GROMACS .gro file of C-alpha atoms in nm:
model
  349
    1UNK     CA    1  17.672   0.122  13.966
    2UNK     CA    2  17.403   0.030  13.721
    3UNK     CA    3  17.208   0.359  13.574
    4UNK     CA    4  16.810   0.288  13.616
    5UNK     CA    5  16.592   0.267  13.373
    6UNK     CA    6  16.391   0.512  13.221
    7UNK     CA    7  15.973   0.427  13.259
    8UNK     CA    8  15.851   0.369  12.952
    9UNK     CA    9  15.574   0.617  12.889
   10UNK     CA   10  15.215   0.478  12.858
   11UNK     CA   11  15.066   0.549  12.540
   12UNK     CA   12  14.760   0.722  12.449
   13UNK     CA   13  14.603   0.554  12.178
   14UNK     CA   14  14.349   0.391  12.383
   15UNK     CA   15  14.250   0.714  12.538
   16UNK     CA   16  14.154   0.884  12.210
   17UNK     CA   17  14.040   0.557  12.057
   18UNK     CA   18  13.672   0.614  12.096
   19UNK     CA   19  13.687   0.941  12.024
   20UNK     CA   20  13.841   0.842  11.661
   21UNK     CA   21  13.628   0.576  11.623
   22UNK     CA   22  13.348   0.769  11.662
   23UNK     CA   23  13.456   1.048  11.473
   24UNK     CA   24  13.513   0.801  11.182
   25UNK     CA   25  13.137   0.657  11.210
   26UNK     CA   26  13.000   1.004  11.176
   27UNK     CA   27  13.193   1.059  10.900
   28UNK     CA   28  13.093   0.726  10.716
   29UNK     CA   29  12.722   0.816  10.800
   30UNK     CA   30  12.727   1.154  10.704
   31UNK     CA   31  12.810   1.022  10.363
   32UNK     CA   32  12.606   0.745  10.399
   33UNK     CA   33  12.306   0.987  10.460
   34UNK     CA   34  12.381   1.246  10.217
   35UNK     CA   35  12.407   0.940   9.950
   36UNK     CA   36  12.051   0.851   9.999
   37UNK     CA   37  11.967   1.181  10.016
   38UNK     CA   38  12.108   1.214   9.640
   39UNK     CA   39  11.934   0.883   9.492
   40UNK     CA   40  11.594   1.023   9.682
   41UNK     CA   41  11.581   1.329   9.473
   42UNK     CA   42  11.753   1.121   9.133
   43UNK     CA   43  11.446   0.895   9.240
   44UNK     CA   44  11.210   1.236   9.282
   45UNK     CA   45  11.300   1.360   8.948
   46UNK     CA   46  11.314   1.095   8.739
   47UNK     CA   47  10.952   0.995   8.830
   48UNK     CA   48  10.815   1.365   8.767
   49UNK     CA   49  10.946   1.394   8.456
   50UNK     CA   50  10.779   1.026   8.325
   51UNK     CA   51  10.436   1.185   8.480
   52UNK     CA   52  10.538   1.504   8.294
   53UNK     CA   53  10.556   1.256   7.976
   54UNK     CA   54  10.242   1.111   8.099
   55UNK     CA   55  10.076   1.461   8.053
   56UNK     CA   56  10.044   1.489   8.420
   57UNK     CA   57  10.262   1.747   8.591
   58UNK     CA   58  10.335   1.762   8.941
   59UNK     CA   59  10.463   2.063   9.173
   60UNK     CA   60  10.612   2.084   9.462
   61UNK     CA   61  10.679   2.439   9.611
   62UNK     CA   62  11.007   2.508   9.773
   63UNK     CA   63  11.077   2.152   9.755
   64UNK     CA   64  11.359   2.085  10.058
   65UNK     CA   65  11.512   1.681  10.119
   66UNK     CA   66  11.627   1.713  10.495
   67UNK     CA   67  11.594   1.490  10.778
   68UNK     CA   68  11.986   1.433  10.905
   69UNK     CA   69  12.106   1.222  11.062
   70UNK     CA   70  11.864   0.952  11.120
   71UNK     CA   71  11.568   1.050  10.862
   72UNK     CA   72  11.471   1.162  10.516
   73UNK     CA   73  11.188   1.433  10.454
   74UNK     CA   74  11.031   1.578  10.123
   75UNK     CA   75  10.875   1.855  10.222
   76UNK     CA   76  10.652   2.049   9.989
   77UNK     CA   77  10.503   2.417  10.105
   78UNK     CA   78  10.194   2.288   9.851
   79UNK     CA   79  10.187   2.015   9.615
   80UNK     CA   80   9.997   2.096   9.280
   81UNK     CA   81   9.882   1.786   9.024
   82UNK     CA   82   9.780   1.921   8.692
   83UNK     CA   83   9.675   1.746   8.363
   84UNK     CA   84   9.575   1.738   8.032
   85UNK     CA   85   9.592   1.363   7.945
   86UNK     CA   86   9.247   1.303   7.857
   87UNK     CA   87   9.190   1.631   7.693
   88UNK     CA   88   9.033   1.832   7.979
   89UNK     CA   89   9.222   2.000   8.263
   90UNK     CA   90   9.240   1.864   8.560
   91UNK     CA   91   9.424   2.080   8.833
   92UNK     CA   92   9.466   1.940   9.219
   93UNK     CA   93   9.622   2.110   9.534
   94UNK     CA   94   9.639   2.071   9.865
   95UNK     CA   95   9.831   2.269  10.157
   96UNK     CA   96  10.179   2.200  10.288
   97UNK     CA   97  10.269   1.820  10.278
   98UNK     CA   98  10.594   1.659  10.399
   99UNK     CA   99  10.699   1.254  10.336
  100UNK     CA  100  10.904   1.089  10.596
  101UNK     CA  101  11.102   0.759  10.589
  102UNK     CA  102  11.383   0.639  10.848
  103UNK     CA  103  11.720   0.530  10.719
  104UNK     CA  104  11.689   0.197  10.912
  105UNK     CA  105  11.349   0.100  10.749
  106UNK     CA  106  11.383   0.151  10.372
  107UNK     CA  107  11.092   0.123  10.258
  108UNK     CA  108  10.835   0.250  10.454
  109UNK     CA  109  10.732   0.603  10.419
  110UNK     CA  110  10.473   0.822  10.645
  111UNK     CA  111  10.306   1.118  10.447
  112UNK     CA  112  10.121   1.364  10.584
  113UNK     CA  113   9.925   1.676  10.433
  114UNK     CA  114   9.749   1.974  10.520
  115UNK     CA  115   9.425   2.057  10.358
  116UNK     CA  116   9.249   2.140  10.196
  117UNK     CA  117   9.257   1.984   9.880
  118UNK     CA  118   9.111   2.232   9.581
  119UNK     CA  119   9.030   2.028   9.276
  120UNK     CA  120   8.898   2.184   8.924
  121UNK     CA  121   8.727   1.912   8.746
  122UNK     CA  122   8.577   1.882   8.352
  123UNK     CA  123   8.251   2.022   8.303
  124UNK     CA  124   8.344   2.295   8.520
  125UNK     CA  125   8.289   2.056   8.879
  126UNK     CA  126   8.500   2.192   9.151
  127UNK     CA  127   8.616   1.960   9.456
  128UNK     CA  128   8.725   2.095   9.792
  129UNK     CA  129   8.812   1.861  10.028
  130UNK     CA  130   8.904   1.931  10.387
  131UNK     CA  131   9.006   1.763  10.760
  132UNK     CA  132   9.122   1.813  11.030
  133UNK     CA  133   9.437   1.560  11.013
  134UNK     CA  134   9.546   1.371  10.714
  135UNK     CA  135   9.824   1.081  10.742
  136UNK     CA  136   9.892   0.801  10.492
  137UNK     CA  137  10.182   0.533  10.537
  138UNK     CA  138  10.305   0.285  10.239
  139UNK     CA  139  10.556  -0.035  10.255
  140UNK     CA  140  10.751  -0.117   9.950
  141UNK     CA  141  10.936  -0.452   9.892
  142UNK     CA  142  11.158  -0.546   9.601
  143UNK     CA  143  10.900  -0.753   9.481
  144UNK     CA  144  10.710  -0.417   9.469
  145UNK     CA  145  10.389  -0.230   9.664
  146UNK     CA  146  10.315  -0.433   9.990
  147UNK     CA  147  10.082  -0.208  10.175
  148UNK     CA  148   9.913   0.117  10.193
  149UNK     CA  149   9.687   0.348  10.509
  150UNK     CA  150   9.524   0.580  10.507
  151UNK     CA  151   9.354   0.799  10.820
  152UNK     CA  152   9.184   1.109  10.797
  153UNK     CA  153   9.033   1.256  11.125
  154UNK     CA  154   8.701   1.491  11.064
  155UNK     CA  155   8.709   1.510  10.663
  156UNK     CA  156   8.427   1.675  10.475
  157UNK     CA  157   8.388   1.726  10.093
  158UNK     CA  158   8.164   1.996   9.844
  159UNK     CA  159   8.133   1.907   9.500
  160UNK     CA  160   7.963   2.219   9.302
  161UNK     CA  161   7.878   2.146   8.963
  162UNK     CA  162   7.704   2.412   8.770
  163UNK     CA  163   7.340   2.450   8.755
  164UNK     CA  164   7.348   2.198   9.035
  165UNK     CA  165   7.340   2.207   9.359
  166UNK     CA  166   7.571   2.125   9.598
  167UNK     CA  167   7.711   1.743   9.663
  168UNK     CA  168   7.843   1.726  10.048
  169UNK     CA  169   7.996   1.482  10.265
  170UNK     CA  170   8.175   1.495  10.619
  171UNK     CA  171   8.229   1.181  10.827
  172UNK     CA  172   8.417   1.196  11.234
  173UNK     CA  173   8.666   0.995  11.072
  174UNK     CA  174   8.783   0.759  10.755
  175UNK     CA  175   9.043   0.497  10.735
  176UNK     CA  176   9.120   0.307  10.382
  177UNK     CA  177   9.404   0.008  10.406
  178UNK     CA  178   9.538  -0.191  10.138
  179UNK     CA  179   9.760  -0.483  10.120
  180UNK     CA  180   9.875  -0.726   9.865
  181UNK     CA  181   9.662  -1.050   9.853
  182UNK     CA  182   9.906  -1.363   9.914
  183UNK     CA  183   9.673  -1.614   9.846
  184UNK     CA  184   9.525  -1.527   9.514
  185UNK     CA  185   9.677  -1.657   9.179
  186UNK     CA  186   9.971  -1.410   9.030
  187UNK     CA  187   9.760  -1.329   8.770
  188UNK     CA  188   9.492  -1.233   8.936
  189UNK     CA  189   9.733  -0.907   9.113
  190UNK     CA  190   9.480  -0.903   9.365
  191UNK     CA  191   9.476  -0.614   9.651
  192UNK     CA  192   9.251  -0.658   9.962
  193UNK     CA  193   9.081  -0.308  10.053
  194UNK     CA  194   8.923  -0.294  10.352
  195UNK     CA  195   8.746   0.105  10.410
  196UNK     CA  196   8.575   0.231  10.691
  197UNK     CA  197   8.379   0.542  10.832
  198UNK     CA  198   8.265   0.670  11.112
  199UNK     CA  199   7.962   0.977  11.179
  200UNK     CA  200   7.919   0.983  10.777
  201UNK     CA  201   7.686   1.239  10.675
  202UNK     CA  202   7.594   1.238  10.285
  203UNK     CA  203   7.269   1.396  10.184
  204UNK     CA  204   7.230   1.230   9.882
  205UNK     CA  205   7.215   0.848   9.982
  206UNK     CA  206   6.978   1.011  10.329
  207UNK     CA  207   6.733   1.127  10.039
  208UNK     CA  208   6.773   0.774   9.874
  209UNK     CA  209   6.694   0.567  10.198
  210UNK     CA  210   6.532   0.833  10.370
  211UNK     CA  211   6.723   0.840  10.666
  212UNK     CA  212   6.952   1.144  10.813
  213UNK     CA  213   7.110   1.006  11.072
  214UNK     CA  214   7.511   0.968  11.074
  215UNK     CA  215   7.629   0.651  10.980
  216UNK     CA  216   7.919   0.392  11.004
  217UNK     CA  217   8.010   0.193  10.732
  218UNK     CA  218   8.260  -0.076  10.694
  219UNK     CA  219   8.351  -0.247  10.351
  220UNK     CA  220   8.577  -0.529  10.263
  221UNK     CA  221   8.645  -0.621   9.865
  222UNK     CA  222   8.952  -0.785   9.660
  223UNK     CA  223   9.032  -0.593   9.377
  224UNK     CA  224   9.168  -0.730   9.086
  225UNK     CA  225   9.459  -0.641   8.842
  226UNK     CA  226   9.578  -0.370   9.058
  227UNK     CA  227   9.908  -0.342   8.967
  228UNK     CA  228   9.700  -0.077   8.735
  229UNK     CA  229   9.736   0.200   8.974
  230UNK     CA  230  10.090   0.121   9.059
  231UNK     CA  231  10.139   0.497   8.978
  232UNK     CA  232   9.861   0.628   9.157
  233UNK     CA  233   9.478   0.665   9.100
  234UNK     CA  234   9.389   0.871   8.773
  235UNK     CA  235   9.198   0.826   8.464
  236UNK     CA  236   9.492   0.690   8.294
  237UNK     CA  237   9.533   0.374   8.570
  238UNK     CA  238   9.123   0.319   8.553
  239UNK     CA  239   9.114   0.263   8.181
  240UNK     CA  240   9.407   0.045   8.197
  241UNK     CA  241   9.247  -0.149   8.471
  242UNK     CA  242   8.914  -0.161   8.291
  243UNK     CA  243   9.075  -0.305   8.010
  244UNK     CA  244   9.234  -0.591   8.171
  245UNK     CA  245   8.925  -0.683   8.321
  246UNK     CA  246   8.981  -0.549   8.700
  247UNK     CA  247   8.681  -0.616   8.923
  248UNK     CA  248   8.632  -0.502   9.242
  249UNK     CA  249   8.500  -0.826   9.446
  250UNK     CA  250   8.276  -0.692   9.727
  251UNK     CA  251   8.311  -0.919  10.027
  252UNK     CA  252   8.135  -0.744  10.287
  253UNK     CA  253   7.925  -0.440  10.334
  254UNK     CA  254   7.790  -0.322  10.603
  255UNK     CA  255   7.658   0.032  10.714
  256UNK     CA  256   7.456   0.110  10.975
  257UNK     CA  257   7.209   0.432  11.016
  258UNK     CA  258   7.001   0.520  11.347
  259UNK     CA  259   6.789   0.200  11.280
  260UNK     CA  260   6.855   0.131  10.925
  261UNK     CA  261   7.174  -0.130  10.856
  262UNK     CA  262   7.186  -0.324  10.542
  263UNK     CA  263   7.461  -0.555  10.432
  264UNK     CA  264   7.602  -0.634  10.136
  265UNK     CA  265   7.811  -0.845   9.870
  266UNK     CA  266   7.898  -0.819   9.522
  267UNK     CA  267   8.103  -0.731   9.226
  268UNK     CA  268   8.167  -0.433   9.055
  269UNK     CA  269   8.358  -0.306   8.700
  270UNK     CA  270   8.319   0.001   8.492
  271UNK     CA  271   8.135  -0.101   8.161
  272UNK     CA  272   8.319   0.055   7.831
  273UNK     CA  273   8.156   0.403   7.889
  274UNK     CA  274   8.374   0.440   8.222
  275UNK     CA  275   8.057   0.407   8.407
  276UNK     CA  276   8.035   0.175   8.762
  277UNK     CA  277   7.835  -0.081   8.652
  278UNK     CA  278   7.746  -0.479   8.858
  279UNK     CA  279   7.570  -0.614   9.096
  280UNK     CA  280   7.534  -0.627   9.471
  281UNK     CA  281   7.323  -0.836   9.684
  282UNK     CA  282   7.204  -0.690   9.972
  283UNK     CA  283   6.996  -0.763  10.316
  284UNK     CA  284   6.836  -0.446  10.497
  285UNK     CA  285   6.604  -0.363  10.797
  286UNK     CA  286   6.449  -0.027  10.930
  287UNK     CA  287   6.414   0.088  10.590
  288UNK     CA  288   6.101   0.143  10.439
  289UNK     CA  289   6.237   0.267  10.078
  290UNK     CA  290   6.500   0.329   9.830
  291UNK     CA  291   6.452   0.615   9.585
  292UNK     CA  292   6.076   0.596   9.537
  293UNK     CA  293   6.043   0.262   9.536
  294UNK     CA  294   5.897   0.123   9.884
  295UNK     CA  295   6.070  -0.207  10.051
  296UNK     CA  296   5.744  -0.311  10.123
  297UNK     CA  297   5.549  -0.358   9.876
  298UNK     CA  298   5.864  -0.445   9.663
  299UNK     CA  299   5.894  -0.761   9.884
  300UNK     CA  300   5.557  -0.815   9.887
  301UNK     CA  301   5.474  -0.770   9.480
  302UNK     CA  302   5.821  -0.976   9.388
  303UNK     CA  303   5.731  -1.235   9.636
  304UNK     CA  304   5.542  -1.482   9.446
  305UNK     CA  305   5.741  -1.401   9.118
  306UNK     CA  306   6.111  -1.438   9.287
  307UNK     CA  307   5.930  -1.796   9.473
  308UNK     CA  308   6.037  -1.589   9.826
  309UNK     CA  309   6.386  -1.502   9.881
  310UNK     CA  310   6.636  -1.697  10.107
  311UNK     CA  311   6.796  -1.488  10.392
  312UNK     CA  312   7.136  -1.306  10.279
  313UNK     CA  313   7.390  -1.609  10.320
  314UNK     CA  314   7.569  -1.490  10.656
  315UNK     CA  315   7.308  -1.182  10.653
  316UNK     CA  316   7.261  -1.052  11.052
  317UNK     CA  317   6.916  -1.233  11.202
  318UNK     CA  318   6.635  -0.931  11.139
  319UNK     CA  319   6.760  -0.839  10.782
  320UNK     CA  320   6.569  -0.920  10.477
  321UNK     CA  321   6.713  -0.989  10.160
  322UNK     CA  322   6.589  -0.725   9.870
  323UNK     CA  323   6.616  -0.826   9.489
  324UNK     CA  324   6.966  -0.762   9.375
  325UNK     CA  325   7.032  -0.374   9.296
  326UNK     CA  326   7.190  -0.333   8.933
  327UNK     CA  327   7.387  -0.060   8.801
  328UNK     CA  328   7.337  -0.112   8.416
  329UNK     CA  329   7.394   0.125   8.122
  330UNK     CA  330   7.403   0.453   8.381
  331UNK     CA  331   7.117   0.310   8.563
  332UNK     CA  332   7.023   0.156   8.895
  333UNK     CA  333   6.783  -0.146   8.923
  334UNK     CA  334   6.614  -0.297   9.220
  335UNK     CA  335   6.559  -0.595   9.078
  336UNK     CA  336   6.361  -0.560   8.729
  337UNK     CA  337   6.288  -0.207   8.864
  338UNK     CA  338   6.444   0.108   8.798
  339UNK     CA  339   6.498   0.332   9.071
  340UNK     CA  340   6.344   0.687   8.940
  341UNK     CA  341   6.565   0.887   9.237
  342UNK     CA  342   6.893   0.776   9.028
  343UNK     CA  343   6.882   0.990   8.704
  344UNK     CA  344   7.198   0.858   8.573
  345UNK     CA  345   7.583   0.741   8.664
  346UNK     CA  346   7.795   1.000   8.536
  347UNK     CA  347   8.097   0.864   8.354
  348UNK     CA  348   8.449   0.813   8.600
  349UNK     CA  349   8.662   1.020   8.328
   0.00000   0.00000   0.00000
């Protein structure tokens, strides 16, 4: 009689696969993640200490790089700019700010920051800058910067200076985007802006139009050589675009208060002084003057001498064109006419 055969014993392995496998891809992106987390603050560090070169030095308070598994966040209880570079000290702050990107889309980063922001400024000018939410996002290629936003919800500004008073500002809400013009020659580095505002309140351009009502405005413009501020927007990034010529190529312009709207196009620069200098051609209605100079009788006195001016090209029907307006030397022209409410343009940096 023929002994029977043992039964083979089923094996296991395909019970605890899975559970190895997955073990094993945890593993590999734990070290995955904790890899990028080590070139983000290599990255971090190496570009704080060529702004500390730069003369500017940047702080961020109990700096933490967390985010596991899927995520990586700088977080900064405040972030503090401070610099010397041209001479006078400039010191910036703002409140707790943290910068997020996913693992899954490098390159794209979300920042967000609590206010305010507390600026000291030369000639003793102090900035404080508040809202009531703050969020930023920027795309990055290999090829370099592809796209920026920017959305702040309720901001409002002070500027003191002293012995003067008070320079305010508060809008319901401002939103600034930038992208990368494809279209434009390489040389040109040209960067399509496109800003808008909603409820803006600013006392100083009311007493210049005469008009207190909250406004919208909404601005489109190329700007050229921007690969200037590749590092950011400072004094050191406007006199190296100044120098190469940048110009800020005002496309469209259009603000509206209560009954007043006026449209515009243009071009702007800073003239060697680091002043805003150019000109913009511009259409209004429902305003009866600028500065102390009435609309009016400007139309009506240039008239003859101009030979009558040809509605704004593209210019809303109702708007009348106004001789261009001229920032020159510090000054502002309305056509060959100074505007007296404009004492001077105060130099950029």
């Amino acid at each position: 009689m023929t002994a029977p055969i043992p039964a083979r014993r089923k094996s296991r392995f395909w019970l605890y696969a899975p559970f190895v496998l997955l073990a094993l891809i945890a593993a590999g992106w734990s070290g995955f993640w904790f890899y990028v987390q080590g070139r983000v603050t290599e990255t971090l560090d190496n570009a704080l200490a060529r702004e500390a070169q730069a003369g500017r030095s940047w702080t961020c308070a109990d700096r933490s790089v967390g985010g596991y598994p899927f995520r990586i966040e700088v977080r900064c209880a405040s972030l503090t700019l401070t610099s010397t570079r041209w001479g006078d000290l400039v010191s910036v702050q703002t409140g707790p700010s943290v910068a997020v990107g996913q693992i899954y889309t490098p390159g794209l980063a979300i920042v967000q920051v609590t206010g305010p922001l507390q600026a000291s400024l030369p000639e003793g000018r102090k900035l404080n800058l508040g809202w009531k939410q703050f969020e930023a996002s920027a795309a990055l290629t290999l090829s370099g910067f592809e796209r920026l936003s920017l959305v702040m919800a309720e901001p409002n500004g002070v500027l003191t200076a002293p012995g003067k008073a008070d320079e305010t500002w508060r809008a319901a809400q401002f939103e600034l985007h930038a992208r990368r013009n494809p279209t434009r020659p390489a040389t040109d580095q040209a960067t399509d802006i496109a800003v808008s505002t909603k409820g803006s309140v600013l006392p100083g351009l009311d007493a210049l139009i005469g008009n207190a009502e909250p406004g919208d405005l909404d601005l489109q413009a190329t700007v050229t050589q921007s690969v200037a501020f590749r590092r950011g927007f400072n004094p050191d990034a406007l006199e190296t675009w100044r120098a190469a010529g940048g110009l800020i190529e005002l496309t469209k312009l259009a603000t509206t208060k209560g009954t007043a709207r006026i449209e515009a196009s243009g071009r702007i620069l800073l003239d060697p002084a680091h002043r805003v200098s150019g000109q913009v051609n511009a259409a209004v209605a429902g305003i009866e003057r600028i500065g102390g100079i009435q609309v009016g009788g400007l139309m009506a006195g240039l008239g003859g001498l101009l030979g009558g001016r040809q509605p704004q090209a593209g210019a809303t029907p109702g708007l009348v064109s106004i001789p261009p307006l001229v920032l020159r030397d510090g000054r502002l022209y309305i056509g060959p006419l100074r505007v007296p409410g404009i004492n001077a343009v105060q130099p950029l940096y």
